PDB file of C-alpha atoms and ligand atoms in Angstrom:
ATOM      1  CA  UNK A   1     116.813  75.026 100.003  1.00 45.00           C
ATOM      2  CA  UNK A   2     118.208  74.243  95.722  1.00 50.00           C
ATOM      3  CA  UNK A   3     116.175  75.153  93.014  1.00 72.00           C
ATOM      4  CA  UNK A   4     114.130  72.523  93.054  1.00 82.00           C
ATOM      5  CA  UNK A   5     112.587  73.093  95.622  1.00 95.00           C
ATOM      6  CA  UNK A   6     108.699  72.328  95.402  1.00 98.00           C
ATOM      7  CA  UNK A   7     106.088  74.263  96.796  1.00 98.00           C
ATOM      8  CA  UNK A   8     102.334  72.755  97.325  1.00 98.00           C
ATOM      9  CA  UNK A   9      98.822  74.679  97.864  1.00 98.00           C
ATOM     10  CA  UNK A  10      96.703  72.339 100.103  1.00 98.00           C
ATOM     11  CA  UNK A  11      93.023  73.587 100.553  1.00 96.00           C
ATOM     12  CA  UNK A  12      91.504  73.675 104.317  1.00 93.00           C
ATOM     13  CA  UNK A  13      88.648  71.417 105.112  1.00 91.00           C
ATOM     14  CA  UNK A  14      87.124  68.432 103.636  1.00 92.00           C
ATOM     15  CA  UNK A  15      90.196  67.584 100.999  1.00 97.00           C
ATOM     16  CA  UNK A  16      92.813  68.304 103.107  1.00 97.00           C
ATOM     17  CA  UNK A  17      93.090  65.463 104.759  1.00 96.00           C
ATOM     18  CA  UNK A  18      92.872  62.540 102.054  1.00 97.00           C
ATOM     19  CA  UNK A  19      95.371  65.192  99.762  1.00 98.00           C
ATOM     20  CA  UNK A  20      97.852  65.193 102.693  1.00 97.00           C
ATOM     21  CA  UNK A  21      97.415  60.991 103.190  1.00 97.00           C
ATOM     22  CA  UNK A  22      97.950  61.149  99.466  1.00 97.00           C
ATOM     23  CA  UNK A  23     101.041  63.017  99.682  1.00 98.00           C
ATOM     24  CA  UNK A  24     102.526  61.017 102.349  1.00 97.00           C
ATOM     25  CA  UNK A  25     102.050  57.506 100.558  1.00 97.00           C
ATOM     26  CA  UNK A  26     104.336  58.844  97.363  1.00 97.00           C
ATOM     27  CA  UNK A  27     107.119  61.041  99.867  1.00 96.00           C
ATOM     28  CA  UNK A  28     105.683  63.583  99.883  1.00 97.00           C
ATOM     29  CA  UNK A  29     104.849  64.563 103.219  1.00 95.00           C
ATOM     30  CA  UNK A  30     106.540  67.061 106.292  1.00 96.00           C
ATOM     31  CA  UNK A  31     106.182  66.876 109.651  1.00 95.00           C
ATOM     32  CA  UNK A  32     103.657  68.777 111.681  1.00 93.00           C
ATOM     33  CA  UNK A  33     101.610  68.350 108.325  1.00 93.00           C
ATOM     34  CA  UNK A  34      97.952  68.221 109.908  1.00 88.00           C
ATOM     35  CA  UNK A  35      94.420  69.444 109.855  1.00 81.00           C
ATOM     36  CA  UNK A  36      95.025  70.692 112.840  1.00 83.00           C
ATOM     37  CA  UNK A  37      98.144  73.108 112.748  1.00 84.00           C
ATOM     38  CA  UNK A  38      97.181  76.579 112.566  1.00 87.00           C
ATOM     39  CA  UNK A  39     100.853  76.542 110.630  1.00 89.00           C
ATOM     40  CA  UNK A  40     100.514  77.973 107.576  1.00 93.00           C
ATOM     41  CA  UNK A  41     103.421  77.225 106.139  1.00 95.00           C
ATOM     42  CA  UNK A  42     105.327  73.982 106.949  1.00 96.00           C
ATOM     43  CA  UNK A  43     108.430  72.958 105.229  1.00 96.00           C
ATOM     44  CA  UNK A  44     110.184  69.650 104.927  1.00 96.00           C
ATOM     45  CA  UNK A  45     113.919  70.907 104.090  1.00 96.00           C
ATOM     46  CA  UNK A  46     115.517  67.292 103.491  1.00 95.00           C
ATOM     47  CA  UNK A  47     112.914  66.531 100.754  1.00 95.00           C
ATOM     48  CA  UNK A  48     112.510  69.958  99.484  1.00 96.00           C
ATOM     49  CA  UNK A  49     108.929  70.636 100.403  1.00 97.00           C
ATOM     50  CA  UNK A  50     106.541  73.089 101.043  1.00 97.00           C
ATOM     51  CA  UNK A  51     103.184  72.819 102.120  1.00 97.00           C
ATOM     52  CA  UNK A  52     101.186  75.826 102.306  1.00 97.00           C
ATOM     53  CA  UNK A  53      97.453  75.819 103.398  1.00 96.00           C
ATOM     54  CA  UNK A  54      95.030  78.319 102.049  1.00 96.00           C
ATOM     55  CA  UNK A  55      91.380  78.830 101.891  1.00 95.00           C
ATOM     56  CA  UNK A  56      89.902  76.537  99.164  1.00 95.00           C
ATOM     57  CA  UNK A  57      88.947  79.540  96.967  1.00 96.00           C
ATOM     58  CA  UNK A  58      92.164  80.212  96.742  1.00 97.00           C
ATOM     59  CA  UNK A  59      94.505  77.513  95.981  1.00 98.00           C
ATOM     60  CA  UNK A  60      94.468  77.973  91.913  1.00 98.00           C
ATOM     61  CA  UNK A  61      95.200  81.696  92.347  1.00 98.00           C
ATOM     62  CA  UNK A  62      98.453  80.742  94.610  1.00 98.00           C
ATOM     63  CA  UNK A  63      99.464  77.662  91.751  1.00 98.00           C
ATOM     64  CA  UNK A  64      98.594  80.449  88.519  1.00 98.00           C
ATOM     65  CA  UNK A  65     101.168  83.323  90.124  1.00 98.00           C
ATOM     66  CA  UNK A  66     103.532  80.847  91.056  1.00 98.00           C
ATOM     67  CA  UNK A  67     103.468  81.205  94.294  1.00 98.00           C
ATOM     68  CA  UNK A  68     103.271  77.241  94.470  1.00 98.00           C
ATOM     69  CA  UNK A  69     104.420  75.406  91.540  1.00 98.00           C
ATOM     70  CA  UNK A  70     101.376  72.665  92.672  1.00 98.00           C
ATOM     71  CA  UNK A  71      98.016  73.022  94.580  1.00 98.00           C
ATOM     72  CA  UNK A  72      94.847  69.855  94.952  1.00 98.00           C
ATOM     73  CA  UNK A  73      91.785  70.997  94.542  1.00 98.00           C
ATOM     74  CA  UNK A  74      88.425  70.538  93.435  1.00 98.00           C
ATOM     75  CA  UNK A  75      87.335  70.856  89.887  1.00 98.00           C
ATOM     76  CA  UNK A  76      84.355  72.348  90.547  1.00 98.00           C
ATOM     77  CA  UNK A  77      86.689  75.784  92.020  1.00 98.00           C
ATOM     78  CA  UNK A  78      89.070  75.381  89.132  1.00 98.00           C
ATOM     79  CA  UNK A  79      86.034  75.940  87.539  1.00 97.00           C
ATOM     80  CA  UNK A  80      85.393  79.345  89.011  1.00 97.00           C
ATOM     81  CA  UNK A  81      87.934  80.236  89.319  1.00 97.00           C
ATOM     82  CA  UNK A  82      88.487  81.296  85.404  1.00 97.00           C
ATOM     83  CA  UNK A  83      92.235  80.802  86.932  1.00 97.00           C
ATOM     84  CA  UNK A  84      95.012  79.571  83.773  1.00 97.00           C
ATOM     85  CA  UNK A  85      96.568  75.871  85.665  1.00 98.00           C
ATOM     86  CA  UNK A  86      96.955  73.197  84.014  1.00 98.00           C
ATOM     87  CA  UNK A  87      95.549  70.413  84.966  1.00 98.00           C
ATOM     88  CA  UNK A  88      97.842  67.816  85.764  1.00 98.00           C
ATOM     89  CA  UNK A  89      95.980  64.368  87.420  1.00 98.00           C
ATOM     90  CA  UNK A  90      92.450  63.217  88.596  1.00 98.00           C
ATOM     91  CA  UNK A  91      92.650  62.118  92.065  1.00 98.00           C
ATOM     92  CA  UNK A  92      89.089  60.543  92.153  1.00 97.00           C
ATOM     93  CA  UNK A  93      87.875  61.593  95.775  1.00 97.00           C
ATOM     94  CA  UNK A  94      85.931  64.636  96.631  1.00 97.00           C
ATOM     95  CA  UNK A  95      83.306  63.843  94.408  1.00 98.00           C
ATOM     96  CA  UNK A  96      80.676  65.906  94.604  1.00 98.00           C
ATOM     97  CA  UNK A  97      78.064  67.530  91.829  1.00 98.00           C
ATOM     98  CA  UNK A  98      77.488  71.082  90.653  1.00 98.00           C
ATOM     99  CA  UNK A  99      73.400  71.585  91.603  1.00 98.00           C
ATOM    100  CA  UNK A 100      70.572  73.436  91.407  1.00 98.00           C
ATOM    101  CA  UNK A 101      67.670  73.108  94.059  1.00 98.00           C
ATOM    102  CA  UNK A 102      64.948  74.744  94.945  1.00 98.00           C
ATOM    103  CA  UNK A 103      62.307  74.533  97.782  1.00 97.00           C
ATOM    104  CA  UNK A 104      60.798  71.092  97.503  1.00 97.00           C
ATOM    105  CA  UNK A 105      56.941  72.851  98.087  1.00 96.00           C
ATOM    106  CA  UNK A 106      57.477  75.671  95.859  1.00 95.00           C
ATOM    107  CA  UNK A 107      59.187  73.247  92.783  1.00 96.00           C
ATOM    108  CA  UNK A 108      58.307  74.939  89.306  1.00 97.00           C
ATOM    109  CA  UNK A 109      57.336  72.954  86.460  1.00 96.00           C
ATOM    110  CA  UNK A 110      60.365  73.590  84.012  1.00 97.00           C
ATOM    111  CA  UNK A 111      63.459  74.587  84.807  1.00 97.00           C
ATOM    112  CA  UNK A 112      62.764  77.549  82.288  1.00 97.00           C
ATOM    113  CA  UNK A 113      59.969  78.684  84.833  1.00 98.00           C
ATOM    114  CA  UNK A 114      62.989  80.124  86.900  1.00 98.00           C
ATOM    115  CA  UNK A 115      64.323  83.272  84.615  1.00 98.00           C
ATOM    116  CA  UNK A 116      64.915  86.536  86.123  1.00 98.00           C
ATOM    117  CA  UNK A 117      64.446  85.017  90.161  1.00 98.00           C
ATOM    118  CA  UNK A 118      67.144  84.677  92.334  1.00 98.00           C
ATOM    119  CA  UNK A 119      69.764  82.506  92.574  1.00 98.00           C
ATOM    120  CA  UNK A 120      72.180  82.533  95.555  1.00 98.00           C
ATOM    121  CA  UNK A 121      75.621  80.462  95.312  1.00 98.00           C
ATOM    122  CA  UNK A 122      78.921  80.752  95.570  1.00 97.00           C
ATOM    123  CA  UNK A 123      79.607  79.649  92.099  1.00 98.00           C
ATOM    124  CA  UNK A 124      77.959  83.143  89.848  1.00 98.00           C
ATOM    125  CA  UNK A 125      80.804  82.272  87.522  1.00 98.00           C
ATOM    126  CA  UNK A 126      79.908  78.669  86.611  1.00 98.00           C
ATOM    127  CA  UNK A 127      76.168  79.304  87.009  1.00 98.00           C
ATOM    128  CA  UNK A 128      76.031  82.080  84.986  1.00 98.00           C
ATOM    129  CA  UNK A 129      77.466  80.194  82.319  1.00 98.00           C
ATOM    130  CA  UNK A 130      75.349  77.064  82.434  1.00 98.00           C
ATOM    131  CA  UNK A 131      71.804  79.531  82.786  1.00 98.00           C
ATOM    132  CA  UNK A 132      73.631  81.471  79.638  1.00 98.00           C
ATOM    133  CA  UNK A 133      73.374  78.014  77.061  1.00 98.00           C
ATOM    134  CA  UNK A 134      70.404  77.384  78.510  1.00 97.00           C
ATOM    135  CA  UNK A 135      68.617  81.270  77.506  1.00 98.00           C
ATOM    136  CA  UNK A 136      68.211  82.203  80.754  1.00 98.00           C
ATOM    137  CA  UNK A 137      68.679  85.088  83.218  1.00 98.00           C
ATOM    138  CA  UNK A 138      69.147  85.179  86.470  1.00 98.00           C
ATOM    139  CA  UNK A 139      69.901  87.491  89.210  1.00 98.00           C
ATOM    140  CA  UNK A 140      73.121  86.206  91.141  1.00 98.00           C
ATOM    141  CA  UNK A 141      73.335  86.188  95.175  1.00 98.00           C
ATOM    142  CA  UNK A 142      76.937  85.512  95.700  1.00 97.00           C
ATOM    143  CA  UNK A 143      77.010  84.150  99.350  1.00 97.00           C
ATOM    144  CA  UNK A 144      80.167  82.855 100.993  1.00 95.00           C
ATOM    145  CA  UNK A 145      78.599  79.703 102.436  1.00 93.00           C
ATOM    146  CA  UNK A 146      75.271  78.130 103.749  1.00 96.00           C
ATOM    147  CA  UNK A 147      73.902  78.736 100.589  1.00 97.00           C
ATOM    148  CA  UNK A 148      71.038  76.332 101.945  1.00 96.00           C
ATOM    149  CA  UNK A 149      69.645  79.562 103.980  1.00 96.00           C
ATOM    150  CA  UNK A 150      68.579  81.670 100.576  1.00 97.00           C
ATOM    151  CA  UNK A 151      66.047  80.194  99.516  1.00 97.00           C
ATOM    152  CA  UNK A 152      64.651  79.023 103.391  1.00 94.00           C
ATOM    153  CA  UNK A 153      64.016  82.740 104.610  1.00 95.00           C
ATOM    154  CA  UNK A 154      63.044  84.222 101.166  1.00 96.00           C
ATOM    155  CA  UNK A 155      66.662  85.712  99.862  1.00 98.00           C
ATOM    156  CA  UNK A 156      66.674  84.121  96.662  1.00 98.00           C
ATOM    157  CA  UNK A 157      64.037  81.377  94.689  1.00 98.00           C
ATOM    158  CA  UNK A 158      67.351  78.764  94.450  1.00 98.00           C
ATOM    159  CA  UNK A 159      70.556  77.916  95.256  1.00 98.00           C
ATOM    160  CA  UNK A 160      73.721  76.476  92.596  1.00 98.00           C
ATOM    161  CA  UNK A 161      75.888  74.667  95.475  1.00 98.00           C
ATOM    162  CA  UNK A 162      77.387  71.716  95.691  1.00 97.00           C
ATOM    163  CA  UNK A 163      76.178  68.137  96.897  1.00 98.00           C
ATOM    164  CA  UNK A 164      77.982  65.423  98.356  1.00 96.00           C
ATOM    165  CA  UNK A 165      75.878  63.020 100.186  1.00 95.00           C
ATOM    166  CA  UNK A 166      72.640  64.794 100.039  1.00 96.00           C
ATOM    167  CA  UNK A 167      72.333  65.748 103.688  1.00 97.00           C
ATOM    168  CA  UNK A 168      72.470  69.112 103.389  1.00 96.00           C
ATOM    169  CA  UNK A 169      69.152  69.564 100.988  1.00 97.00           C
ATOM    170  CA  UNK A 170      66.912  66.886 102.418  1.00 97.00           C
ATOM    171  CA  UNK A 171      67.508  68.302 105.822  1.00 96.00           C
ATOM    172  CA  UNK A 172      66.368  72.056 104.539  1.00 96.00           C
ATOM    173  CA  UNK A 173      63.583  70.470 102.086  1.00 97.00           C
ATOM    174  CA  UNK A 174      65.177  71.312  98.913  1.00 98.00           C
ATOM    175  CA  UNK A 175      65.404  69.608  95.855  1.00 98.00           C
ATOM    176  CA  UNK A 176      67.604  69.001  92.901  1.00 98.00           C
ATOM    177  CA  UNK A 177      66.214  70.471  89.965  1.00 98.00           C
ATOM    178  CA  UNK A 178      69.638  70.242  87.411  1.00 98.00           C
ATOM    179  CA  UNK A 179      72.821  68.848  87.731  1.00 98.00           C
ATOM    180  CA  UNK A 180      75.345  71.464  86.449  1.00 98.00           C
ATOM    181  CA  UNK A 181      78.607  69.323  86.823  1.00 97.00           C
ATOM    182  CA  UNK A 182      80.220  66.502  88.522  1.00 98.00           C
ATOM    183  CA  UNK A 183      83.408  67.233  90.477  1.00 98.00           C
ATOM    184  CA  UNK A 184      86.714  65.235  91.725  1.00 98.00           C
ATOM    185  CA  UNK A 185      89.706  66.505  93.089  1.00 98.00           C
ATOM    186  CA  UNK A 186      92.771  67.190  90.725  1.00 98.00           C
ATOM    187  CA  UNK A 187      95.938  67.937  91.266  1.00 98.00           C
ATOM    188  CA  UNK A 188      97.118  71.545  89.354  1.00 98.00           C
ATOM    189  CA  UNK A 189     101.017  72.862  88.203  1.00 98.00           C
ATOM    190  CA  UNK A 190     101.714  76.438  87.100  1.00 98.00           C
ATOM    191  CA  UNK A 191     102.608  76.315  83.828  1.00 98.00           C
ATOM    192  CA  UNK A 192     106.222  77.630  84.425  1.00 98.00           C
ATOM    193  CA  UNK A 193     106.415  75.169  87.624  1.00 98.00           C
ATOM    194  CA  UNK A 194     105.629  72.835  85.107  1.00 97.00           C
ATOM    195  CA  UNK A 195     108.493  73.078  83.013  1.00 97.00           C
ATOM    196  CA  UNK A 196     110.842  74.741  84.740  1.00 97.00           C
ATOM    197  CA  UNK A 197     110.727  71.317  87.351  1.00 97.00           C
ATOM    198  CA  UNK A 198     109.345  69.331  85.000  1.00 96.00           C
ATOM    199  CA  UNK A 199     111.837  66.125  86.398  1.00 96.00           C
ATOM    200  CA  UNK A 200     110.170  66.627  90.384  1.00 96.00           C
ATOM    201  CA  UNK A 201     107.267  66.839  89.340  1.00 97.00           C
ATOM    202  CA  UNK A 202     106.377  64.173  87.038  1.00 97.00           C
ATOM    203  CA  UNK A 203     107.997  61.807  88.471  1.00 97.00           C
ATOM    204  CA  UNK A 204     105.249  63.047  91.457  1.00 97.00           C
ATOM    205  CA  UNK A 205     102.259  62.367  88.643  1.00 98.00           C
ATOM    206  CA  UNK A 206     103.870  58.663  87.677  1.00 98.00           C
ATOM    207  CA  UNK A 207     103.815  57.896  91.357  1.00 98.00           C
ATOM    208  CA  UNK A 208     100.624  59.320  92.345  1.00 98.00           C
ATOM    209  CA  UNK A 209      98.727  57.924  89.806  1.00 98.00           C
ATOM    210  CA  UNK A 210     100.265  53.716  90.352  1.00 97.00           C
ATOM    211  CA  UNK A 211      99.581  55.104  93.892  1.00 97.00           C
ATOM    212  CA  UNK A 212      95.359  56.001  92.787  1.00 97.00           C
ATOM    213  CA  UNK A 213      95.215  52.552  90.577  1.00 96.00           C
ATOM    214  CA  UNK A 214      95.814  50.332  93.524  1.00 92.00           C
ATOM    215  CA  UNK A 215      92.228  51.691  94.189  1.00 77.00           C
TER     216      UNK A 215
HETATM  217  C1  LIG B 301      78.900  72.105 101.132  1.00 71.50           C
HETATM  218  C2  LIG B 301      77.756  72.378 100.175  1.00 71.50           C
HETATM  219  C3  LIG B 301      76.800  72.074 101.217  1.00 71.50           C
HETATM  220  C4  LIG B 301      77.101  70.645 101.512  1.00 71.50           C
HETATM  221  C5  LIG B 301      76.382  69.452 101.138  1.00 71.50           C
HETATM  222  O1  LIG B 301      78.980  73.069 102.336  1.00 71.50           O
HETATM  223  O2  LIG B 301      77.816  73.969 100.252  1.00 71.50           O
HETATM  224  O3  LIG B 301      76.283  72.621 101.353  1.00 71.50           O
HETATM  225  O4  LIG B 301      79.114  70.930 101.635  1.00 71.50           O
HETATM  226  O5  LIG B 301      77.408  68.455 101.388  1.00 71.50           O
HETATM  227  P1  LIG B 301      76.009  66.816 101.795  1.00 71.50           P
HETATM  228  O6  LIG B 301      75.617  67.128 100.556  1.00 71.50           O
HETATM  229  O7  LIG B 301      76.887  65.722 102.141  1.00 71.50           O
HETATM  230  O8  LIG B 301      75.394  67.527 102.601  1.00 71.50           O
HETATM  231  P2  LIG B 301      80.532  72.906 103.357  1.00 71.50           P
HETATM  232  O9  LIG B 301      80.300  71.855 104.334  1.00 71.50           O
HETATM  233  O10 LIG B 301      82.075  73.141 102.576  1.00 71.50           O
HETATM  234  O11 LIG B 301      80.065  74.121 104.066  1.00 71.50           O
HETATM  235  P3  LIG B 301      79.655  75.663 103.710  1.00 71.50           P
HETATM  236  O12 LIG B 301      78.721  75.895 102.550  1.00 71.50           O
HETATM  237  O13 LIG B 301      79.346  76.238 104.537  1.00 71.50           O
HETATM  238  O14 LIG B 301      80.730  76.729 102.712  1.00 71.50           O
END
């Protein structure tokens, strides 16, 4: 492979299919790039492309260290990671919001009434920034999934988590009390790769932009 080979990190899970479909439309694809594949590295030598399939939360890490030149990942994950990556394009899909929710039947009158209580979350850094901006001290309990379980079984008074359709909240009798931030999928780049492979990356960004404009 020549030096301008591009490595792209794609997250397993909800964003994978949408990301792979969009990239395919602009000619960035590889044989066997599918959600069902268990392969972690998929190459297309003719197109000088390499895809790596990672855990969602790890995409910014691969990109920051330059193990991947580019990545596709939610803004929520970028914020939480605190990684120094270059955000090239808002892809529009994967729309969701990070919010605080509490059990409906134990709802307190004001946000401040939750000061010094426990909050279960996959996003402790973003949550802490938010609560500190409101002058609130909280105890953060880091969970890795099924966050909604926290207040149901008494591990915490509230959660800070992602909502997409609202189904998970509804089915678990939780109610959103404040939105922290909205998020969509972003194309991110390693800062050095962006300079060294500027022509190819910029061309990709332009083609993606055209594709997104088609709606
Ligand atoms: C996310 C999020 C919520 C759910 C929200 O979880 O953490 O649990 O989706 O979606 P909804 O509003 O459409 O119901 P995910 O499926 O990624 O699983 P996890 O929390 O177990 O990681």
